[in-house]
């Protein structure tokens, strides 16, 4: 299971050693799944981005986002459920494709992600529903996203708004939490011992693996630096400077 940003590319910059790593996986017929907390892109959009930015060929079923994991979770626990989405078009489309119903009344589940066009009215509908007993499901806890212009507020900042209003704790799907790992494993059809989580961020990728009980490879090509590891009580299973150091 392979993270994207900081692992395969850094924003608009491809990481060349990652492409070699993927080619070696392909060569040996080792299955893999790209696992991202970003819920604003569909798998098809991620595939197009990988081809354009990294010249890496992938198929949509090789991409698992926190949005898809959230939809899988809701479809399993609230079949045909009535869902209010605070999120972008890609997420709303995935909710409908899973047989769930998009509504703004009699809401059973509030699904909240990053929504760059959200407004006070939408957040009022969401908080009222949560206060009235709707489940409060959040795709990913990221507080900030790196862009060419520095950090911009992430999904977690909208969660903070809803938490403040409702005084309720959300159920979070994305890394470092378990639901996305569970959904990814069931997509791959593999058990924990047969899988390794590869990523650049100790706080999300590596903790997701540690909490869920699977091995981890930290690549120092993105967010976490070697010096950051000194103070961590639990270490990644493996640490590499880049993924060309890893023998498949
Ligand atoms: Mg990353």
Short mmCIF file of N, CA, C and O in Angstrom, two decimals, residues 54-108:
data_model
loop_
_atom_site.label_atom_id
_atom_site.label_comp_id
_atom_site.label_asym_id
_atom_site.label_seq_id
_atom_site.Cartn_x
_atom_site.Cartn_y
_atom_site.Cartn_z
N UNK A 54 4.05 12.06 -13.50
CA UNK A 54 5.11 11.08 -13.20
C UNK A 54 5.37 10.10 -14.33
O UNK A 54 6.25 9.26 -14.21
N UNK A 55 4.59 10.16 -15.40
CA UNK A 55 4.68 9.14 -16.46
C UNK A 55 4.54 7.72 -15.88
O UNK A 55 5.21 6.79 -16.29
N UNK A 56 3.69 7.61 -14.88
CA UNK A 56 3.39 6.29 -14.29
C UNK A 56 2.00 5.89 -14.75
O UNK A 56 1.04 6.66 -14.61
N UNK A 57 1.90 4.67 -15.31
CA UNK A 57 0.60 4.16 -15.75
C UNK A 57 -0.06 3.41 -14.60
O UNK A 57 0.58 2.57 -13.97
N UNK A 58 -1.31 3.72 -14.33
CA UNK A 58 -2.05 3.01 -13.29
C UNK A 58 -3.48 2.84 -13.77
O UNK A 58 -3.88 3.43 -14.78
N UNK A 59 -4.25 2.05 -13.04
CA UNK A 59 -5.67 1.90 -13.36
C UNK A 59 -6.47 2.39 -12.15
O UNK A 59 -5.95 2.37 -11.02
N UNK A 60 -7.71 2.83 -12.36
CA UNK A 60 -8.49 3.38 -11.23
C UNK A 60 -8.63 2.40 -10.06
O UNK A 60 -8.65 2.84 -8.91
N UNK A 61 -8.67 1.09 -10.35
CA UNK A 61 -8.83 0.16 -9.22
C UNK A 61 -7.53 -0.01 -8.42
O UNK A 61 -7.51 -0.70 -7.41
N UNK A 62 -6.45 0.65 -8.84
CA UNK A 62 -5.22 0.65 -8.05
C UNK A 62 -5.13 1.87 -7.13
O UNK A 62 -4.10 2.10 -6.50
N UNK A 63 -6.21 2.66 -7.08
CA UNK A 63 -6.20 3.88 -6.27
C UNK A 63 -7.33 3.81 -5.24
O UNK A 63 -8.49 3.57 -5.61
N UNK A 64 -6.99 4.00 -3.99
CA UNK A 64 -8.00 3.97 -2.92
C UNK A 64 -7.85 5.26 -2.11
O UNK A 64 -6.82 5.52 -1.51
N UNK A 65 -8.91 6.08 -2.14
CA UNK A 65 -8.87 7.37 -1.45
C UNK A 65 -9.66 7.28 -0.14
O UNK A 65 -10.48 6.37 0.04
N UNK A 66 -9.45 8.24 0.73
CA UNK A 66 -10.23 8.26 1.98
C UNK A 66 -11.71 8.48 1.68
O UNK A 66 -12.58 8.06 2.44
N UNK A 67 -12.00 9.11 0.52
CA UNK A 67 -13.39 9.29 0.10
C UNK A 67 -14.04 7.95 -0.23
O UNK A 67 -15.14 7.64 0.25
N UNK A 68 -13.32 7.13 -1.00
CA UNK A 68 -13.84 5.79 -1.33
C UNK A 68 -13.98 4.94 -0.08
O UNK A 68 -14.97 4.22 0.08
N UNK A 69 -12.99 5.03 0.80
CA UNK A 69 -13.04 4.24 2.05
C UNK A 69 -14.24 4.68 2.90
O UNK A 69 -14.91 3.84 3.51
N UNK A 70 -14.52 5.99 2.91
CA UNK A 70 -15.67 6.50 3.67
C UNK A 70 -16.97 5.96 3.08
O UNK A 70 -17.88 5.54 3.81
N UNK A 71 -17.05 5.97 1.76
CA UNK A 71 -18.26 5.48 1.09
C UNK A 71 -18.42 3.98 1.36
O UNK A 71 -19.53 3.50 1.64
N UNK A 72 -17.32 3.22 1.29
CA UNK A 72 -17.37 1.78 1.61
C UNK A 72 -17.89 1.57 3.03
O UNK A 72 -18.74 0.71 3.29
N UNK A 73 -17.37 2.37 3.97
CA UNK A 73 -17.77 2.24 5.37
C UNK A 73 -19.27 2.54 5.54
O UNK A 73 -20.00 1.81 6.21
N UNK A 74 -19.72 3.63 4.91
CA UNK A 74 -21.13 4.03 5.08
C UNK A 74 -22.05 3.01 4.40
O UNK A 74 -23.08 2.62 4.97
N UNK A 75 -21.66 2.55 3.20
CA UNK A 75 -22.51 1.59 2.48
C UNK A 75 -22.66 0.29 3.28
O UNK A 75 -23.70 -0.35 3.25
N UNK A 76 -21.59 -0.07 4.00
CA UNK A 76 -21.62 -1.31 4.79
C UNK A 76 -22.48 -1.14 6.05
O UNK A 76 -23.24 -2.03 6.41
N UNK A 77 -22.35 0.00 6.70
CA UNK A 77 -23.01 0.19 7.99
C UNK A 77 -24.38 0.86 7.90
O UNK A 77 -25.18 0.78 8.83
N UNK A 78 -24.64 1.57 6.81
CA UNK A 78 -25.94 2.24 6.59
C UNK A 78 -26.39 1.96 5.16
O UNK A 78 -26.43 2.88 4.34
N UNK A 79 -26.70 0.70 4.83
CA UNK A 79 -27.07 0.40 3.44
C UNK A 79 -28.24 1.27 2.99
O UNK A 79 -29.18 1.48 3.75
N UNK A 80 -28.17 1.79 1.78
CA UNK A 80 -29.16 2.74 1.24
C UNK A 80 -29.34 3.98 2.11
O UNK A 80 -30.39 4.62 2.08
N UNK A 81 -28.32 4.30 2.90
CA UNK A 81 -28.43 5.38 3.88
C UNK A 81 -28.62 6.75 3.24
O UNK A 81 -28.26 6.98 2.09
N UNK A 82 -29.20 7.65 4.06
CA UNK A 82 -29.43 9.03 3.63
C UNK A 82 -28.26 9.88 4.11
O UNK A 82 -28.06 10.05 5.31
N UNK A 83 -27.50 10.40 3.14
CA UNK A 83 -26.21 11.02 3.45
C UNK A 83 -26.20 12.49 3.04
O UNK A 83 -26.61 12.83 1.92
N UNK A 84 -25.74 13.33 3.96
CA UNK A 84 -25.49 14.73 3.61
C UNK A 84 -23.99 14.92 3.46
O UNK A 84 -23.23 14.59 4.38
N UNK A 85 -23.56 15.44 2.32
CA UNK A 85 -22.13 15.57 2.04
C UNK A 85 -21.68 17.02 2.18
O UNK A 85 -22.23 17.91 1.53
N UNK A 86 -20.71 17.24 3.05
CA UNK A 86 -19.94 18.48 3.01
C UNK A 86 -18.64 18.09 2.34
O UNK A 86 -17.74 17.52 2.97
N UNK A 87 -18.56 18.32 1.04
CA UNK A 87 -17.40 17.86 0.27
C UNK A 87 -17.56 18.29 -1.16
O UNK A 87 -18.53 18.98 -1.49
N UNK A 88 -16.65 17.86 -2.02
CA UNK A 88 -16.67 18.34 -3.40
C UNK A 88 -17.36 17.32 -4.32
O UNK A 88 -17.77 16.25 -3.88
N UNK A 89 -17.50 17.70 -5.59
CA UNK A 89 -18.32 16.93 -6.53
C UNK A 89 -17.91 15.47 -6.64
O UNK A 89 -18.77 14.58 -6.70
N UNK A 90 -16.59 15.21 -6.63
CA UNK A 90 -16.12 13.83 -6.80
C UNK A 90 -16.68 12.95 -5.68
O UNK A 90 -17.09 11.81 -5.92
N UNK A 91 -16.70 13.46 -4.47
CA UNK A 91 -17.16 12.67 -3.32
C UNK A 91 -18.66 12.42 -3.40
O UNK A 91 -19.12 11.28 -3.18
N UNK A 92 -19.42 13.44 -3.74
CA UNK A 92 -20.88 13.29 -3.85
C UNK A 92 -21.22 12.23 -4.91
O UNK A 92 -22.10 11.40 -4.72
N UNK A 93 -20.48 12.22 -6.01
CA UNK A 93 -20.69 11.25 -7.07
C UNK A 93 -20.42 9.83 -6.56
O UNK A 93 -21.17 8.90 -6.84
N UNK A 94 -19.36 9.66 -5.79
CA UNK A 94 -19.02 8.33 -5.26
C UNK A 94 -20.08 7.84 -4.28
O UNK A 94 -20.37 6.65 -4.23
N UNK A 95 -20.66 8.77 -3.52
CA UNK A 95 -21.73 8.40 -2.58
C UNK A 95 -22.91 7.82 -3.36
O UNK A 95 -23.45 6.76 -3.01
N UNK A 96 -23.29 8.49 -4.43
CA UNK A 96 -24.42 8.01 -5.24
C UNK A 96 -24.12 6.69 -5.92
O UNK A 96 -24.97 5.81 -6.00
N UNK A 97 -22.88 6.56 -6.41
CA UNK A 97 -22.50 5.32 -7.11
C UNK A 97 -22.55 4.11 -6.18
O UNK A 97 -22.68 2.98 -6.64
N UNK A 98 -22.44 4.36 -4.87
CA UNK A 98 -22.48 3.24 -3.90
C UNK A 98 -23.92 2.90 -3.49
O UNK A 98 -24.13 2.10 -2.58
N UNK A 99 -24.91 3.53 -4.13
CA UNK A 99 -26.30 3.22 -3.81
C UNK A 99 -26.81 3.98 -2.59
O UNK A 99 -27.91 3.69 -2.09
N UNK A 100 -26.04 4.95 -2.13
CA UNK A 100 -26.50 5.78 -1.02
C UNK A 100 -27.28 6.96 -1.59
O UNK A 100 -27.19 7.27 -2.78
N UNK A 101 -28.06 7.62 -0.72
CA UNK A 101 -28.94 8.68 -1.20
C UNK A 101 -28.46 10.04 -0.67
O UNK A 101 -28.28 10.21 0.53
N UNK A 102 -28.23 10.96 -1.59
CA UNK A 102 -27.83 12.31 -1.19
C UNK A 102 -29.07 13.08 -0.76
O UNK A 102 -30.02 13.21 -1.52
N UNK A 103 -29.05 13.61 0.48
CA UNK A 103 -30.22 14.33 0.99
C UNK A 103 -29.78 15.57 1.76
O UNK A 103 -28.60 15.69 2.13
N UNK A 104 -30.73 16.47 2.02
CA UNK A 104 -30.44 17.53 2.98
C UNK A 104 -31.50 17.62 4.07
O UNK A 104 -31.59 18.61 4.79
N UNK A 105 -32.31 16.57 4.18
CA UNK A 105 -33.20 16.44 5.35
C UNK A 105 -33.30 14.96 5.74
O UNK A 105 -32.91 14.09 4.98
N UNK A 106 -33.83 14.71 6.94
CA UNK A 106 -33.87 13.34 7.48
C UNK A 106 -32.52 12.64 7.26
O UNK A 106 -32.44 11.52 6.75
N UNK A 107 -31.48 13.33 7.68
CA UNK A 107 -30.11 12.88 7.41
C UNK A 107 -29.69 11.81 8.41
O UNK A 107 -29.84 12.00 9.62
N UNK A 108 -29.16 10.66 7.89
CA UNK A 108 -28.65 9.61 8.78
C UNK A 108 -27.15 9.76 9.02
O UNK A 108 -26.64 9.41 10.07
#
